[in-house]
Short mmCIF file of the C-alpha atoms (twelve columns), coordinates in Angstrom:
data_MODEL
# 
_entry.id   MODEL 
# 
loop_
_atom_site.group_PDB 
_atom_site.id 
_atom_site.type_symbol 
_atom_site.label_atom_id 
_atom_site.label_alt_id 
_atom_site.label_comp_id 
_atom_site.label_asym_id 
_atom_site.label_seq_id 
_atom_site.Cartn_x 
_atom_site.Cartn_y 
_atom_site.Cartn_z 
_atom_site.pdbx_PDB_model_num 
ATOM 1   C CA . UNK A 1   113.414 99.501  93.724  1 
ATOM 2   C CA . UNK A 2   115.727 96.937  95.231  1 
ATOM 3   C CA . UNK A 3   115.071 93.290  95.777  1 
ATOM 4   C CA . UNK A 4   115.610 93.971  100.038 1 
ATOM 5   C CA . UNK A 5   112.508 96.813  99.789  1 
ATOM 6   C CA . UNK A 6   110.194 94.700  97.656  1 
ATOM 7   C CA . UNK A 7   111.396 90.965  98.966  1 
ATOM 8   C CA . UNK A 8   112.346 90.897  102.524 1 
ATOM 9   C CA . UNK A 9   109.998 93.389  103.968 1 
ATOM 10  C CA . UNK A 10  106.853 91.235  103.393 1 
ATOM 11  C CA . UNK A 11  108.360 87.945  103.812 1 
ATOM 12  C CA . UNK A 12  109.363 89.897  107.917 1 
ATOM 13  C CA . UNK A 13  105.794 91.635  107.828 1 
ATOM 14  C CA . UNK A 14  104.242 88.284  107.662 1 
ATOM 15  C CA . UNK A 15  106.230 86.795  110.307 1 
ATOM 16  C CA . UNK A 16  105.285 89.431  112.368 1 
ATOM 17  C CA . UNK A 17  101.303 89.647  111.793 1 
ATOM 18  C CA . UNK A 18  101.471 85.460  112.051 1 
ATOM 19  C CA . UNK A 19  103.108 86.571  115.482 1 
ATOM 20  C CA . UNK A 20  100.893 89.457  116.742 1 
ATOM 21  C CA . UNK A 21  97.556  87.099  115.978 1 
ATOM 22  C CA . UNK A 22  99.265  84.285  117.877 1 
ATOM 23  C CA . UNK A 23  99.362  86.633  121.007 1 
ATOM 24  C CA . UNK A 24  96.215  87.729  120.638 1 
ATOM 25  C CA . UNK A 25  96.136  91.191  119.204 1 
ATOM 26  C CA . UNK A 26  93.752  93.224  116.791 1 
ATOM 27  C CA . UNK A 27  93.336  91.126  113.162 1 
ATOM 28  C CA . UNK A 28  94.997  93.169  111.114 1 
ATOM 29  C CA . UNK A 29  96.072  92.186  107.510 1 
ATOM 30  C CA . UNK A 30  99.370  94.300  107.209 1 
ATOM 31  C CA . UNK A 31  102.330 93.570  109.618 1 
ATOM 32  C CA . UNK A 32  101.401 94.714  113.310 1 
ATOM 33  C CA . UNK A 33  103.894 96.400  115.917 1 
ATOM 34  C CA . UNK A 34  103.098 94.076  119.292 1 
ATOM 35  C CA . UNK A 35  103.125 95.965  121.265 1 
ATOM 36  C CA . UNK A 36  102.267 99.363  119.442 1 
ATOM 37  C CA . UNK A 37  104.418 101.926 120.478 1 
ATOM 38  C CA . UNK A 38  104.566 106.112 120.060 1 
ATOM 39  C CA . UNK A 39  105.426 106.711 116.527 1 
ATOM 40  C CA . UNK A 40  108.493 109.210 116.112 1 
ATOM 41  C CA . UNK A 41  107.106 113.128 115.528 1 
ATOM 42  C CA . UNK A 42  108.612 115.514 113.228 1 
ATOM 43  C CA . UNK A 43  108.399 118.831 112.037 1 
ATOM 44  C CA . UNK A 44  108.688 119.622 108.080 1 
ATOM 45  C CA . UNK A 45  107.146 122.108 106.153 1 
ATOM 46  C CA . UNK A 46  103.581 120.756 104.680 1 
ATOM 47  C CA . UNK A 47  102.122 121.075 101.076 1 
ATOM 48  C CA . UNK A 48  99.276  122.559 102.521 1 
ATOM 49  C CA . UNK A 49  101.354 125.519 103.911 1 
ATOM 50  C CA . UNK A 50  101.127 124.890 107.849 1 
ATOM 51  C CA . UNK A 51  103.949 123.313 109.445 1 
ATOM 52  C CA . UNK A 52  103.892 119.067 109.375 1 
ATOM 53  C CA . UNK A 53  103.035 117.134 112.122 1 
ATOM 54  C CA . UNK A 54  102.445 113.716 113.421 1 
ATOM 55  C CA . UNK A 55  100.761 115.372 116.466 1 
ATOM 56  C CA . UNK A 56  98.467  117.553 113.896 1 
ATOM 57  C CA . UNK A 57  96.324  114.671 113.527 1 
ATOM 58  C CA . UNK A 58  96.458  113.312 117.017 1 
ATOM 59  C CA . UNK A 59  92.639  111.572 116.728 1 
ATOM 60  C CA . UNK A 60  92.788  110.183 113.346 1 
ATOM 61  C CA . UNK A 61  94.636  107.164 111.298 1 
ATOM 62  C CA . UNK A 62  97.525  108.759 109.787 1 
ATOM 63  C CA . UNK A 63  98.320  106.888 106.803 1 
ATOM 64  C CA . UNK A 64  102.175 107.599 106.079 1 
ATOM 65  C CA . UNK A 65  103.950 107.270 102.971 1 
ATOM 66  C CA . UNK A 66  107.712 108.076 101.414 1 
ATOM 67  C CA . UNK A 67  108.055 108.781 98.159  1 
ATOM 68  C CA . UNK A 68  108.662 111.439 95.609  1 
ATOM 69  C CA . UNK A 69  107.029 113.074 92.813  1 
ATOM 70  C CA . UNK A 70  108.881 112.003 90.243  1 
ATOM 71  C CA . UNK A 71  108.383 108.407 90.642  1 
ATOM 72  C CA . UNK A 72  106.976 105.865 87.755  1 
ATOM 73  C CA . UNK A 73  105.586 102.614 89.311  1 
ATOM 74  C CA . UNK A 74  105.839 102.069 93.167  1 
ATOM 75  C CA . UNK A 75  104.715 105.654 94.059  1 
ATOM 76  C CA . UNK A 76  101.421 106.532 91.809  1 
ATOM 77  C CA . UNK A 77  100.100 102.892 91.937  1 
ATOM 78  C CA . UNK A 78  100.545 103.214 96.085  1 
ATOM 79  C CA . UNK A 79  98.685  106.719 96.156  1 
ATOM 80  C CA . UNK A 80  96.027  105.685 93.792  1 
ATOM 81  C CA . UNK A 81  95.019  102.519 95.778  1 
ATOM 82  C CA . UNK A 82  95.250  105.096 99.009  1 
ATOM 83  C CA . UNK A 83  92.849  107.343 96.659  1 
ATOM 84  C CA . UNK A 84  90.560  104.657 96.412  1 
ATOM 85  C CA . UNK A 85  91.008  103.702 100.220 1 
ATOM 86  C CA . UNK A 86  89.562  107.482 100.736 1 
ATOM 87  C CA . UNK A 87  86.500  107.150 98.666  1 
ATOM 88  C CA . UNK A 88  85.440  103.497 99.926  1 
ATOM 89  C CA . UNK A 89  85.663  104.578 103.383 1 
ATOM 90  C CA . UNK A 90  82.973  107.637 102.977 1 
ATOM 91  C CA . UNK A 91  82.184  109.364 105.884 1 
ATOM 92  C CA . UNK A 92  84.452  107.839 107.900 1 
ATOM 93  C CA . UNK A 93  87.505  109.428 105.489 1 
ATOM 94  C CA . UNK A 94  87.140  112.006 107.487 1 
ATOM 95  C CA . UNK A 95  89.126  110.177 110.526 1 
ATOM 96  C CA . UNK A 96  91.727  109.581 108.204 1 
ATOM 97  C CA . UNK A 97  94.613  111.683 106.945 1 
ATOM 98  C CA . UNK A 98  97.454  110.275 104.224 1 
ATOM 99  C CA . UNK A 99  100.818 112.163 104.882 1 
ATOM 100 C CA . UNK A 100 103.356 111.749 102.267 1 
ATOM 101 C CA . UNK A 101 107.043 112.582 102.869 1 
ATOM 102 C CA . UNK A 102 109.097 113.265 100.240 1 
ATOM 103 C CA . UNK A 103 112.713 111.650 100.064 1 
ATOM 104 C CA . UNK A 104 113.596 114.369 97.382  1 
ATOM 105 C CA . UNK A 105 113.628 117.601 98.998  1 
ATOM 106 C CA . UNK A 106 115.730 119.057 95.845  1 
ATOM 107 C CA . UNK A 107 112.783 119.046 93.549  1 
ATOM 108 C CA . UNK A 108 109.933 118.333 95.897  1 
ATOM 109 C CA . UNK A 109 109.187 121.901 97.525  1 
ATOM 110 C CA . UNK A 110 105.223 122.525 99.217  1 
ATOM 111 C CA . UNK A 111 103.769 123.776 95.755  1 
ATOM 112 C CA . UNK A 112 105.013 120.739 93.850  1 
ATOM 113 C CA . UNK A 113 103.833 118.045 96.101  1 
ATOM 114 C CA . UNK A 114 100.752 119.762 96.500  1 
ATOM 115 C CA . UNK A 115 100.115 119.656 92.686  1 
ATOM 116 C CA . UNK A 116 100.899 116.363 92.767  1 
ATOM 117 C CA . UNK A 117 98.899  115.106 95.477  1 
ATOM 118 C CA . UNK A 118 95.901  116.819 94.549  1 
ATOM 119 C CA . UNK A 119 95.747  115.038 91.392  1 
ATOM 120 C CA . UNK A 120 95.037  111.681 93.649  1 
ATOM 121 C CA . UNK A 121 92.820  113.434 96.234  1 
ATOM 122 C CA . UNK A 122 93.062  116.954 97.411  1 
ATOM 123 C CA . UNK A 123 92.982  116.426 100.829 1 
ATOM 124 C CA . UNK A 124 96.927  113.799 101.183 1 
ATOM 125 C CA . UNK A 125 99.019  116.399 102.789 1 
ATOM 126 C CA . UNK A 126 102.537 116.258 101.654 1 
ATOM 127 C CA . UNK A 127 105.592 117.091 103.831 1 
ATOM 128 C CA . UNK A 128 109.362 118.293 102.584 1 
ATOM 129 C CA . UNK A 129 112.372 119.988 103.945 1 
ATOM 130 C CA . UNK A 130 116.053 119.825 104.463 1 
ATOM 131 C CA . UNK A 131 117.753 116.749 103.453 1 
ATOM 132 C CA . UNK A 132 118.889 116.373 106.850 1 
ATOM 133 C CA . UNK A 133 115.583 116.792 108.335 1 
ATOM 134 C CA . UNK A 134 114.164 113.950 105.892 1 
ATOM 135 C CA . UNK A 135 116.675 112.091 106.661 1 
ATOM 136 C CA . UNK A 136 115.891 111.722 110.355 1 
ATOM 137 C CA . UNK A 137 112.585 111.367 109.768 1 
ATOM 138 C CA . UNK A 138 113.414 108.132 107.406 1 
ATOM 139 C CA . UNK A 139 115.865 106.825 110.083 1 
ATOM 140 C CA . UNK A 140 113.223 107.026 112.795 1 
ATOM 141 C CA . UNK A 141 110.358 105.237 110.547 1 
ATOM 142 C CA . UNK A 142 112.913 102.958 109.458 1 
ATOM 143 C CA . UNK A 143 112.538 103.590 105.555 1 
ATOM 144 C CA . UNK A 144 115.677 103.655 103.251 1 
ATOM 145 C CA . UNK A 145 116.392 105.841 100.273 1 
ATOM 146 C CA . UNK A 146 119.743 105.706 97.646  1 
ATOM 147 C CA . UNK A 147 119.418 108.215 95.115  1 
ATOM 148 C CA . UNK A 148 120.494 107.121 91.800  1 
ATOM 149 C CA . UNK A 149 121.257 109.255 88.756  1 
ATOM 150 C CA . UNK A 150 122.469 108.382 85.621  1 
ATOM 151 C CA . UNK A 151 122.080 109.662 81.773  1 
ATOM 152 C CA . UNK A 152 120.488 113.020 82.736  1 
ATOM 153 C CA . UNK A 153 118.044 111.134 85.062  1 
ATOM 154 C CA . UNK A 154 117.522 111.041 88.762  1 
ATOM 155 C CA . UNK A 155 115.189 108.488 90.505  1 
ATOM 156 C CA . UNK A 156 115.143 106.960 94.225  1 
ATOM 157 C CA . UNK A 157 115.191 103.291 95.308  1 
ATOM 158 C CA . UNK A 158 113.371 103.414 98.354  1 
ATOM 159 C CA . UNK A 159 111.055 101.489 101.079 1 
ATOM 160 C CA . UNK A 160 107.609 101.283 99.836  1 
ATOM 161 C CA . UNK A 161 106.076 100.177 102.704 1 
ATOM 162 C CA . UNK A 162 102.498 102.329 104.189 1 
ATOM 163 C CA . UNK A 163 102.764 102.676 107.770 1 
ATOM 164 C CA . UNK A 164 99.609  102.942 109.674 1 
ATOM 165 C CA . UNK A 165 99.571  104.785 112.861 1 
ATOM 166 C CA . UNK A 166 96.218  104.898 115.486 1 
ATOM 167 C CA . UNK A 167 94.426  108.181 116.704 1 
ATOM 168 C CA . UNK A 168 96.390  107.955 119.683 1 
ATOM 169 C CA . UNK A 169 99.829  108.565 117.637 1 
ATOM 170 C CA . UNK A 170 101.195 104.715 118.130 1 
ATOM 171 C CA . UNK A 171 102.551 102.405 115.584 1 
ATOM 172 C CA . UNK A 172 100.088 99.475  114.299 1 
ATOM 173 C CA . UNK A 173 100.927 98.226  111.508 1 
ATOM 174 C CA . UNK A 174 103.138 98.337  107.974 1 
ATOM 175 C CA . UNK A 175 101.495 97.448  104.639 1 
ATOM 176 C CA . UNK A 176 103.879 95.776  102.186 1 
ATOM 177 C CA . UNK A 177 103.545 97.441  98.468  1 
ATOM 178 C CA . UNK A 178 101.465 95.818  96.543  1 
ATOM 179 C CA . UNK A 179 98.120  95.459  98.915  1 
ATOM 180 C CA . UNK A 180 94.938  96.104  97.575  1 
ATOM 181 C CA . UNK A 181 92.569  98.866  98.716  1 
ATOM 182 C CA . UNK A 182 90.437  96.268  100.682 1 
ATOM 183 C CA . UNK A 183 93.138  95.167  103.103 1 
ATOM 184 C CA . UNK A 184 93.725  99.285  103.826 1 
ATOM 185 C CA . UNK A 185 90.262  99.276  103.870 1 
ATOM 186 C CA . UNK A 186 89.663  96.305  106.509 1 
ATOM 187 C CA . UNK A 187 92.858  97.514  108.527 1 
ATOM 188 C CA . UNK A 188 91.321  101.265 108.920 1 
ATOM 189 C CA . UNK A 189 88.524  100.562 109.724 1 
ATOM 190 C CA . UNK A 190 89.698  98.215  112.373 1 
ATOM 191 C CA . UNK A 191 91.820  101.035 113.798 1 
ATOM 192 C CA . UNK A 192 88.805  103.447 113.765 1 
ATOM 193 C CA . UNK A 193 86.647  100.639 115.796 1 
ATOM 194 C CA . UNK A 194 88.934  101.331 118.308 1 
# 
């Protein structure tokens, strides 16, 4: 991962939270959009064999994530704090989905991100498809992605930033990488409150 995903995103996230409790608007701990606005829908093919939608969960906190299967460090750690998110929140998990998009749609196909998932909690939904259809999904959630292979070996540097969007489909917040499960905890719950 490069030093602009993991060192200017939170430094600008925290500039922007200071900024949204200045004017007044929910406490959250991760970055806020002020205002929130509609978050960008898509279309890709989900892990859980129905087609992938923002709008699918229209009344819950959609919890979205980029990454890919065949990551080391940023992407496990970030879906086993989100796996721990899920079981602190009991009952009220069930207002909350995790989506995670693949940004490697050559070995990421339904079955294999459903494996993969599963093994953090079997109900993150996973969504893949063409590599130009990722790719505007990225561009419209802002995350970036360089594919790098070398020796045999392919891995991504990519964003690695959680973006939290309401029931109502708008943008509230990004969490840098690196937030506990309490913050996603405290911010999802806020969210749900509402």
């Amino acid at each position: 991962m490069s030093a602009l995903f993991g060192t200017v995103l939170p430094a600008l996230l925290l500039a922007a939270s200071v900024a949204a409790h200045a004017a007044g608007a929910p406490s959250l701990m991760a970055g806020t959009f002020d205002p929130p606005r509609a978050a960008p829908d898509f279309t890709l093919e989900g892990s859980d064999g129905k087609p992938l939608s923002l709008s699918r969960f229209r009344g819950k906190v959609v919890v979205l994530q980029f990454g890919f299967t065949s990551c080391v460090n940023v992407c496990p750690a970030t879906l086993a704090t989100l796996a721990q998110v899920h079981r602190a929140l009991g009952e009220q998990a069930s207002g909350v989905q995790v989506v995670y998009i693949t940004v490697d749609p050559e070995r990421d196909d339904a079955d294999r991100l459903s494996r993969y998932l599963a093994a953090f909690d079997a109900g993150f939904i996973g969504g893949t498809g063409t590599e130009k259809a990722l790719a505007d999904v990225r561009k419209a959630y802002g995350v970036a992605a360089q594919r790098n292979a070398s020796a045999g070996s392919v891995q991504y540097g990519h964003s690695s930033f959680v973006t939290l969007i309401d029931g109502q489909g708008r943008l509230r917040a990004l969490m840098p990488y690196g937030y506990g499960p309490e913050a996603y905890v405290h911010d999802i719950r806020a969210l749900l409150s509402q």
